[in-house]
Short mmCIF file of N, CA and C in Angstrom, two decimals:
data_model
loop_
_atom_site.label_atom_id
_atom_site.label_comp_id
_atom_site.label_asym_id
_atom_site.label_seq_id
_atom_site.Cartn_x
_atom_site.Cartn_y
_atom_site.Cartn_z
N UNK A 1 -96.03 52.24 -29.79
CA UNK A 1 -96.34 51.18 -30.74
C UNK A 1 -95.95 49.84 -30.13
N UNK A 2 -96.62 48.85 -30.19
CA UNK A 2 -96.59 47.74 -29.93
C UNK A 2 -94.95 46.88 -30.27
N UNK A 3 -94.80 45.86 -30.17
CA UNK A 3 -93.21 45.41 -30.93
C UNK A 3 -93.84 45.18 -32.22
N UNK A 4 -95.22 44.49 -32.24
CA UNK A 4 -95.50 44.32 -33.65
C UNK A 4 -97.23 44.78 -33.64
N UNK A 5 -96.79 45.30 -34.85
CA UNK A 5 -98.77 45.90 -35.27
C UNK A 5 -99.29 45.39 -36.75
N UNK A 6 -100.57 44.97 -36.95
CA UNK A 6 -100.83 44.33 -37.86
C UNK A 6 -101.37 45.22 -38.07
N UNK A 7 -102.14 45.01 -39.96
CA UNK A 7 -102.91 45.82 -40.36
C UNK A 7 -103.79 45.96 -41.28
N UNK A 8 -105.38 46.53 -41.79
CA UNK A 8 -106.25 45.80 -42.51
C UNK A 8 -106.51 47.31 -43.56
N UNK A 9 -106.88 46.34 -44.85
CA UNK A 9 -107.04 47.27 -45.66
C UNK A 9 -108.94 47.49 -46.27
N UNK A 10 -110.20 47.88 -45.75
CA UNK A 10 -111.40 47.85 -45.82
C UNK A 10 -111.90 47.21 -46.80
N UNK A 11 -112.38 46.45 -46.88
CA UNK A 11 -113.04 45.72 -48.19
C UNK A 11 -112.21 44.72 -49.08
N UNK A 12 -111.17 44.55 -48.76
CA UNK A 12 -110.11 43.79 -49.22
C UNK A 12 -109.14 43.16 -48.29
N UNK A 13 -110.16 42.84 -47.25
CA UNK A 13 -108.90 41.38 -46.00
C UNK A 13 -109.30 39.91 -46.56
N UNK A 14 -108.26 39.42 -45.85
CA UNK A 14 -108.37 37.96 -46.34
C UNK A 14 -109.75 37.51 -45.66
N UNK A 15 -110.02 35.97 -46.58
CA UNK A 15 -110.89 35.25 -45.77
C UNK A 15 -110.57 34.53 -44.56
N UNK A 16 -109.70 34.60 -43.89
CA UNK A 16 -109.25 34.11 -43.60
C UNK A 16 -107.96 35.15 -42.04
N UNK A 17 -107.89 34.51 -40.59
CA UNK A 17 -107.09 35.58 -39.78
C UNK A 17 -105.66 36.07 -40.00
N UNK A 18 -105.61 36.37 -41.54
CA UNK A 18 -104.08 37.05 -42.03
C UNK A 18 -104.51 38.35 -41.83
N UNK A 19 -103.58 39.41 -41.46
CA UNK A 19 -103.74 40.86 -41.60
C UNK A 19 -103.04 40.98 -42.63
N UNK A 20 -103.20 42.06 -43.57
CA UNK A 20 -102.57 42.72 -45.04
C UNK A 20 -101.33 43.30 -44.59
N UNK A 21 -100.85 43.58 -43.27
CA UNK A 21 -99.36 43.45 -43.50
C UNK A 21 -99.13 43.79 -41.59
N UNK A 22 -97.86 43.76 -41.78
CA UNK A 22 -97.34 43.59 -40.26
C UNK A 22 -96.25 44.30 -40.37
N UNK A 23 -95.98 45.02 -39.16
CA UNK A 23 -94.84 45.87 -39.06
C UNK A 23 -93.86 45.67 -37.81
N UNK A 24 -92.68 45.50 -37.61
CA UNK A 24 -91.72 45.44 -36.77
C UNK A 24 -90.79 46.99 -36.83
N UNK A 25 -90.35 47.38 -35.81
CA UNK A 25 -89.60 48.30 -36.06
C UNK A 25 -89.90 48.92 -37.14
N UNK A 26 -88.85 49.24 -38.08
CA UNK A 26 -88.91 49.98 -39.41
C UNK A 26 -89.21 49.29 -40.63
N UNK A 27 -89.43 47.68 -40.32
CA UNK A 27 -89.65 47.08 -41.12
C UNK A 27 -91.33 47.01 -41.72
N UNK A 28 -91.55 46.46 -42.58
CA UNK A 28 -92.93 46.35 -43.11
C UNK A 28 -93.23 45.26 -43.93
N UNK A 29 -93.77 44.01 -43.87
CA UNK A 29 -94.18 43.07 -44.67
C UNK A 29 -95.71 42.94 -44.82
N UNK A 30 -96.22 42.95 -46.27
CA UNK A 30 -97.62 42.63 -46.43
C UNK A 30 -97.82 40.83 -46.45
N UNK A 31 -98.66 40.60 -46.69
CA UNK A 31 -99.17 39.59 -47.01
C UNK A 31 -99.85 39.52 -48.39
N UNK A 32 -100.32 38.34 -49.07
CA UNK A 32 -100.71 38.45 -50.37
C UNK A 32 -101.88 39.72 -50.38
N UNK A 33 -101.04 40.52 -51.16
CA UNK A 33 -102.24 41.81 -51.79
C UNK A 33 -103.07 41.41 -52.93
N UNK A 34 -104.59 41.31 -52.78
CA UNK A 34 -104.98 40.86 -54.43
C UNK A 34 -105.72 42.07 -54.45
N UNK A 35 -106.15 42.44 -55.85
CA UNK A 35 -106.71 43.14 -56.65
C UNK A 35 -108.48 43.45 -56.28
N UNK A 36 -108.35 43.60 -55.52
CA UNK A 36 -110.42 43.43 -54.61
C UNK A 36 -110.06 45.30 -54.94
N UNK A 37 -111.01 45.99 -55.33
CA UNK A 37 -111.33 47.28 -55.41
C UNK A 37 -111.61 47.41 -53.70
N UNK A 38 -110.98 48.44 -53.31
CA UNK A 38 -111.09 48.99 -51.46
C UNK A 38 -112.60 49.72 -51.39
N UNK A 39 -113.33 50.74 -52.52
CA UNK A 39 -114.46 50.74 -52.87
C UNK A 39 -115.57 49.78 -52.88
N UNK A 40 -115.38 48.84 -53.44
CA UNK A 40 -116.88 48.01 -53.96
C UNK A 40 -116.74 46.43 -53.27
N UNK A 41 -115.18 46.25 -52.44
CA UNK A 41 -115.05 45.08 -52.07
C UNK A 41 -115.12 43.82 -53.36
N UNK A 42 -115.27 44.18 -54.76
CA UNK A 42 -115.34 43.34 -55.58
C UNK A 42 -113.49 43.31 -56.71
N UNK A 43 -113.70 42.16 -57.36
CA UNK A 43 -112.43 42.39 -58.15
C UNK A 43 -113.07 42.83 -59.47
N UNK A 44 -112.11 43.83 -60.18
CA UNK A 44 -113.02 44.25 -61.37
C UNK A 44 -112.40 42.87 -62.25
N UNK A 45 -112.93 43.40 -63.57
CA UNK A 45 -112.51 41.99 -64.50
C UNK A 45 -111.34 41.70 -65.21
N UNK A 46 -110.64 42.83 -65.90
CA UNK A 46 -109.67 42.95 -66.73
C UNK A 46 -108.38 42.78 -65.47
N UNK A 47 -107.48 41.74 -66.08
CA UNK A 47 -106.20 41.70 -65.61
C UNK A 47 -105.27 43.30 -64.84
N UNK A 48 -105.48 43.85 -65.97
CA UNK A 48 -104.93 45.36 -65.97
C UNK A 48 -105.44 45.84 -64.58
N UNK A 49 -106.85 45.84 -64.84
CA UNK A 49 -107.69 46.65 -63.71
C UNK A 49 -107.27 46.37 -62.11
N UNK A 50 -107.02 44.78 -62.15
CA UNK A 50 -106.87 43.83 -60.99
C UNK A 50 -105.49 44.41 -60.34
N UNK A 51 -104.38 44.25 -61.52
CA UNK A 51 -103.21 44.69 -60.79
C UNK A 51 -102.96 46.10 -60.65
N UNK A 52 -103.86 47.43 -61.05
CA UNK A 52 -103.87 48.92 -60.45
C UNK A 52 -104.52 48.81 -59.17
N UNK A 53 -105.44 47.97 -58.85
CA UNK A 53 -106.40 47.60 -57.29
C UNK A 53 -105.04 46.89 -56.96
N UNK A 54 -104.30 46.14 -57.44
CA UNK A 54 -103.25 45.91 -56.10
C UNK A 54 -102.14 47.04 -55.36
N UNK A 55 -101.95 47.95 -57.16
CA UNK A 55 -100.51 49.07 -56.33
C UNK A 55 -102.06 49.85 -55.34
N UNK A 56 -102.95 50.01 -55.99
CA UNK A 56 -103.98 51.42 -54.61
C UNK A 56 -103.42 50.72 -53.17
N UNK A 57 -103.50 48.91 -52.95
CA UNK A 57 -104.46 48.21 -51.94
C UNK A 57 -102.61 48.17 -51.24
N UNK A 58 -101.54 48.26 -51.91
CA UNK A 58 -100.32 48.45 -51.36
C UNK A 58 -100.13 49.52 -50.67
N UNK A 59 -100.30 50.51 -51.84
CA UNK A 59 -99.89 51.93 -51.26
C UNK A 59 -101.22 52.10 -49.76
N UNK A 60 -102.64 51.72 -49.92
CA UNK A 60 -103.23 51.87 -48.75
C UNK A 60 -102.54 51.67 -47.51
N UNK A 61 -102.16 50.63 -47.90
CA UNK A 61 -101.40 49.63 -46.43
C UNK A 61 -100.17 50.18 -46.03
N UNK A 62 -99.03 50.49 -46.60
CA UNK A 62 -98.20 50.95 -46.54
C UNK A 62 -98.24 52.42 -45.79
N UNK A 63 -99.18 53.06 -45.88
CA UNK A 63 -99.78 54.73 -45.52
C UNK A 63 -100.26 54.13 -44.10
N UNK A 64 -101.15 53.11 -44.01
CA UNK A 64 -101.78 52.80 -42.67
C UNK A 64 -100.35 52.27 -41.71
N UNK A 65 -99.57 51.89 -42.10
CA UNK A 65 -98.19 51.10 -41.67
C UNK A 65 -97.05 52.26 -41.28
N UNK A 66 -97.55 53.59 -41.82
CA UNK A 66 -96.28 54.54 -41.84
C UNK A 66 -95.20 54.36 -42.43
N UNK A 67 -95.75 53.61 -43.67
CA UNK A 67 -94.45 53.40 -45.32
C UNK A 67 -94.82 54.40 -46.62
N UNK A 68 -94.54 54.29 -47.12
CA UNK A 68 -94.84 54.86 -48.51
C UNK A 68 -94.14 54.46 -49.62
N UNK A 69 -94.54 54.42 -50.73
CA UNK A 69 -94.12 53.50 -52.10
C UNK A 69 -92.56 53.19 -52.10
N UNK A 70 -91.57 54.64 -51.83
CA UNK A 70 -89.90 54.85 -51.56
C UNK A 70 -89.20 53.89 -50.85
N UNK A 71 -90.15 54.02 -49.71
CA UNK A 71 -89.79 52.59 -49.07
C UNK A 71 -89.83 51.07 -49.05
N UNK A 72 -90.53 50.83 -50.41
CA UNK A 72 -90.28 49.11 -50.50
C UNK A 72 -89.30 48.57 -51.46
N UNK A 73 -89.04 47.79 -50.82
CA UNK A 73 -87.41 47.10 -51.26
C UNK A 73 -87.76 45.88 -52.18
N UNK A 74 -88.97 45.48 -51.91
CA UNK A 74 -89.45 44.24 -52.67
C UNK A 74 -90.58 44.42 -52.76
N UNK A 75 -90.83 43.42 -54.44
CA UNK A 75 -92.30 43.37 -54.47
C UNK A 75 -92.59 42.09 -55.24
N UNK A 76 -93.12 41.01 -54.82
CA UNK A 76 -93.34 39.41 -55.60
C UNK A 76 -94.76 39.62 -56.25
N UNK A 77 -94.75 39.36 -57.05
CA UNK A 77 -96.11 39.55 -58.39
C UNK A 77 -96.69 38.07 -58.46
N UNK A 78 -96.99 37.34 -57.85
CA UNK A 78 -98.11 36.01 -58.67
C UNK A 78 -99.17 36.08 -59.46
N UNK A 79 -99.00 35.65 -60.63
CA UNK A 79 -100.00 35.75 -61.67
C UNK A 79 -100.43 34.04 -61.99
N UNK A 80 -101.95 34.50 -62.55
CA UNK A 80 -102.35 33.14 -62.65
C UNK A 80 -101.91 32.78 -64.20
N UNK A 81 -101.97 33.62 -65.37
CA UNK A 81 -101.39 33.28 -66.31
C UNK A 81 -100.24 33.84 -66.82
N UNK A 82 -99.40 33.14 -67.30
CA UNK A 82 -98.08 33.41 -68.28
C UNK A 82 -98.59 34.97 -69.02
N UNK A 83 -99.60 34.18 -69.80
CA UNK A 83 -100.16 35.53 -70.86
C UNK A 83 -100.14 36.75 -70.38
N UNK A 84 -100.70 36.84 -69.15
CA UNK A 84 -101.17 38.19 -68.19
C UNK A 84 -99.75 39.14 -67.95
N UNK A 85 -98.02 38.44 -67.82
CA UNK A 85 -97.30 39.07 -67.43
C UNK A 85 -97.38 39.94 -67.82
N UNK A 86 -97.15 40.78 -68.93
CA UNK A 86 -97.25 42.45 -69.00
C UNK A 86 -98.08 43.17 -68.40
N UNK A 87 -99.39 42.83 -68.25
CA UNK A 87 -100.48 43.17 -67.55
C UNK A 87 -100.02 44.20 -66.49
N UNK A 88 -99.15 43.98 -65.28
CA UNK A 88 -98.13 43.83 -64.69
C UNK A 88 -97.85 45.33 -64.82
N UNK A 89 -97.21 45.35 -65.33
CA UNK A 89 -96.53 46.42 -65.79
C UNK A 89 -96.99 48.10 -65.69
N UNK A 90 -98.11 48.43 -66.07
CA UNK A 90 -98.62 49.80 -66.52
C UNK A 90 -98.95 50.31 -64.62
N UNK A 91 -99.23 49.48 -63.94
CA UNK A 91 -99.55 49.78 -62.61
C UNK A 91 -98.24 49.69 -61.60
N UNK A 92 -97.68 49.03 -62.50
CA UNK A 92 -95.90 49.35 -61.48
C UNK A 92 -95.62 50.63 -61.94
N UNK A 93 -95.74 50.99 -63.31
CA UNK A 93 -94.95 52.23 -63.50
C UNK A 93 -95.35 53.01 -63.09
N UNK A 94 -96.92 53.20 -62.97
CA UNK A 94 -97.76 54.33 -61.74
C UNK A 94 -96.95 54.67 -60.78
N UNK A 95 -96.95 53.60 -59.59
CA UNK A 95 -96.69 53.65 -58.03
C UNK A 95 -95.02 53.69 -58.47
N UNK A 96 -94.24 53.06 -58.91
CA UNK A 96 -93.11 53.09 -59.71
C UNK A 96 -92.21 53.76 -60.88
N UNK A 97 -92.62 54.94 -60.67
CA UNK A 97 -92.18 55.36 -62.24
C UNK A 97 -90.03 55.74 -62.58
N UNK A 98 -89.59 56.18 -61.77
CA UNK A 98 -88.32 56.52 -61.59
C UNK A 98 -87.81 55.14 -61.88
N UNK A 99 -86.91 55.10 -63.20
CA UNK A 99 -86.37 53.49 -63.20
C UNK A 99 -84.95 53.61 -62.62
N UNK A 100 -84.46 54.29 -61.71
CA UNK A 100 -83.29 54.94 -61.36
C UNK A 100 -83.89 54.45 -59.35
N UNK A 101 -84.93 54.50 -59.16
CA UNK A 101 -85.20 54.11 -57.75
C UNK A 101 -86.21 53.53 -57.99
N UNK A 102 -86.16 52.24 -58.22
CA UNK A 102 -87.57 50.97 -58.02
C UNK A 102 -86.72 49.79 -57.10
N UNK A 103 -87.95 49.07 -56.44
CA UNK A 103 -87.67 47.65 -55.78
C UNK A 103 -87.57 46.70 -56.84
N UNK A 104 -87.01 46.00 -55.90
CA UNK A 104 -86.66 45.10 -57.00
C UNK A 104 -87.96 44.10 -57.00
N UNK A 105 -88.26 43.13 -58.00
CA UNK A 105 -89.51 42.85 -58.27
C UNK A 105 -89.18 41.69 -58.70
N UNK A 106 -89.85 39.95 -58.36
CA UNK A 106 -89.79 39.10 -58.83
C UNK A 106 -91.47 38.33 -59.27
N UNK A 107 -91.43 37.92 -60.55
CA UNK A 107 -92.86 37.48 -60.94
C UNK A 107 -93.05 36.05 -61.31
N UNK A 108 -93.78 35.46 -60.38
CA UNK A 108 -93.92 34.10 -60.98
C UNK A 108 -95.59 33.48 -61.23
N UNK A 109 -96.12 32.65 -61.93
CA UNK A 109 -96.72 31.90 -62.18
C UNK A 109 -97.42 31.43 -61.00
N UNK A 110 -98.72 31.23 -60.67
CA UNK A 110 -99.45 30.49 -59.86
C UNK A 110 -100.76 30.10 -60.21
N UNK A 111 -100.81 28.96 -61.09
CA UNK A 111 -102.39 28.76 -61.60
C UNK A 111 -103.18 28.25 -61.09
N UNK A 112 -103.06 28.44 -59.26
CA UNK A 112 -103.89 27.83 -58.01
C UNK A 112 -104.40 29.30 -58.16
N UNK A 113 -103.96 30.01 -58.30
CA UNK A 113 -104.83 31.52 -57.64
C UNK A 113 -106.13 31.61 -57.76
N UNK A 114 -107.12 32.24 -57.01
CA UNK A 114 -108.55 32.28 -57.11
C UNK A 114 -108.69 33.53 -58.01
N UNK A 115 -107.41 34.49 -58.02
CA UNK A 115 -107.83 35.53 -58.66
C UNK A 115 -106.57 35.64 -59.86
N UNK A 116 -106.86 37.17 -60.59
CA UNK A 116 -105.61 36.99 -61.93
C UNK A 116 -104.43 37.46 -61.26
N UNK A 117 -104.15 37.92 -60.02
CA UNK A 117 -103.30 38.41 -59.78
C UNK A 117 -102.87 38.75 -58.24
N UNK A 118 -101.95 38.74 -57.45
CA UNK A 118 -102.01 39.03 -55.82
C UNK A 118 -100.31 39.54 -56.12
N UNK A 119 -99.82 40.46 -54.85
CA UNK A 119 -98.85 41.01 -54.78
C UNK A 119 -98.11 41.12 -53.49
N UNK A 120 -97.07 41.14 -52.75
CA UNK A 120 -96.75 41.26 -51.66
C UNK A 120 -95.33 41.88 -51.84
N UNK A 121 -95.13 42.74 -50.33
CA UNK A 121 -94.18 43.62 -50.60
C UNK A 121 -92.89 43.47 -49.08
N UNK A 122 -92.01 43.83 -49.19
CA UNK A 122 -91.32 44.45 -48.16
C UNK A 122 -90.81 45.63 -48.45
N UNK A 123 -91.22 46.43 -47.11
CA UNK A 123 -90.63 47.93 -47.09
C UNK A 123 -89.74 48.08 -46.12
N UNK A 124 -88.69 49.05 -46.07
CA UNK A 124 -87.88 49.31 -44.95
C UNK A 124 -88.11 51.24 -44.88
N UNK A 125 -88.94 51.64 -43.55
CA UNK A 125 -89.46 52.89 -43.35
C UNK A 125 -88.04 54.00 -42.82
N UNK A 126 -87.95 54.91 -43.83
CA UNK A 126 -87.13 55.26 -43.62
C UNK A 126 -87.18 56.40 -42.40
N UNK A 127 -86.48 57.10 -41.79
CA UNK A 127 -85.87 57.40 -40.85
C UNK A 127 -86.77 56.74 -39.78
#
């Protein structure tokens, strides 16, 4: 393996020359994950929908990276509206369900976003 390897998730890369996440050693950082279905390359409509296309478009990356859900230590949530925060929620507890082993998770506000929702993570790969 390289010192560092980047990495793309099909139908859901940026516009732009960011890769969806980068790996050092055992470490793992994405870049903003948004809600683009890996299927249809489109975002569906409902808030809800947007942030279950982000845990798939995590967990994708994370699998291509040699992480898996256990291993992320962080996860930053930007939402475009206040209203939407719960939204949030039903797709963490998916990829997240054990409230005894979750990352820790910080959510803030961004009403620049093009979309309702983007996510980014750090993992630390264990052994």
């Amino acid at each position: 393996m390289a010192w560092r390897e980047s990495y793309e998730i099909p139908n859901v890369a940026h516009n732009a020359p960011i890769p969806m996440a980068a790996r050092v050693g055992n470490i793992v950082y994405t870049s903003g994950i948004m809600g683009k279905s890996m299927e249809t390359g489109e975002f569906p409509e409902s808030v809800e929908d947007q942030a279950r296309e982000c845990f798939k478009n995590l967990a994708a990356v994370l699998t291509k990276a040699g992480a898996k859900p256990s291993d992320v230590l962080k996860v930053t949530v930007y939402i475009k509206s206040n209203n939407t925060r719960q939204a949030v929620n039903p797709a963490w507890l998916e990829m997240f369900p054990d409230e005894h082993n979750r990352p820790a998770r910080h959510q803030t506000v961004v009403e620049t976003l093009n979309f309702d929702i983007q996510i980014e993570a750090m993992a630390v790969v264990e052994g």
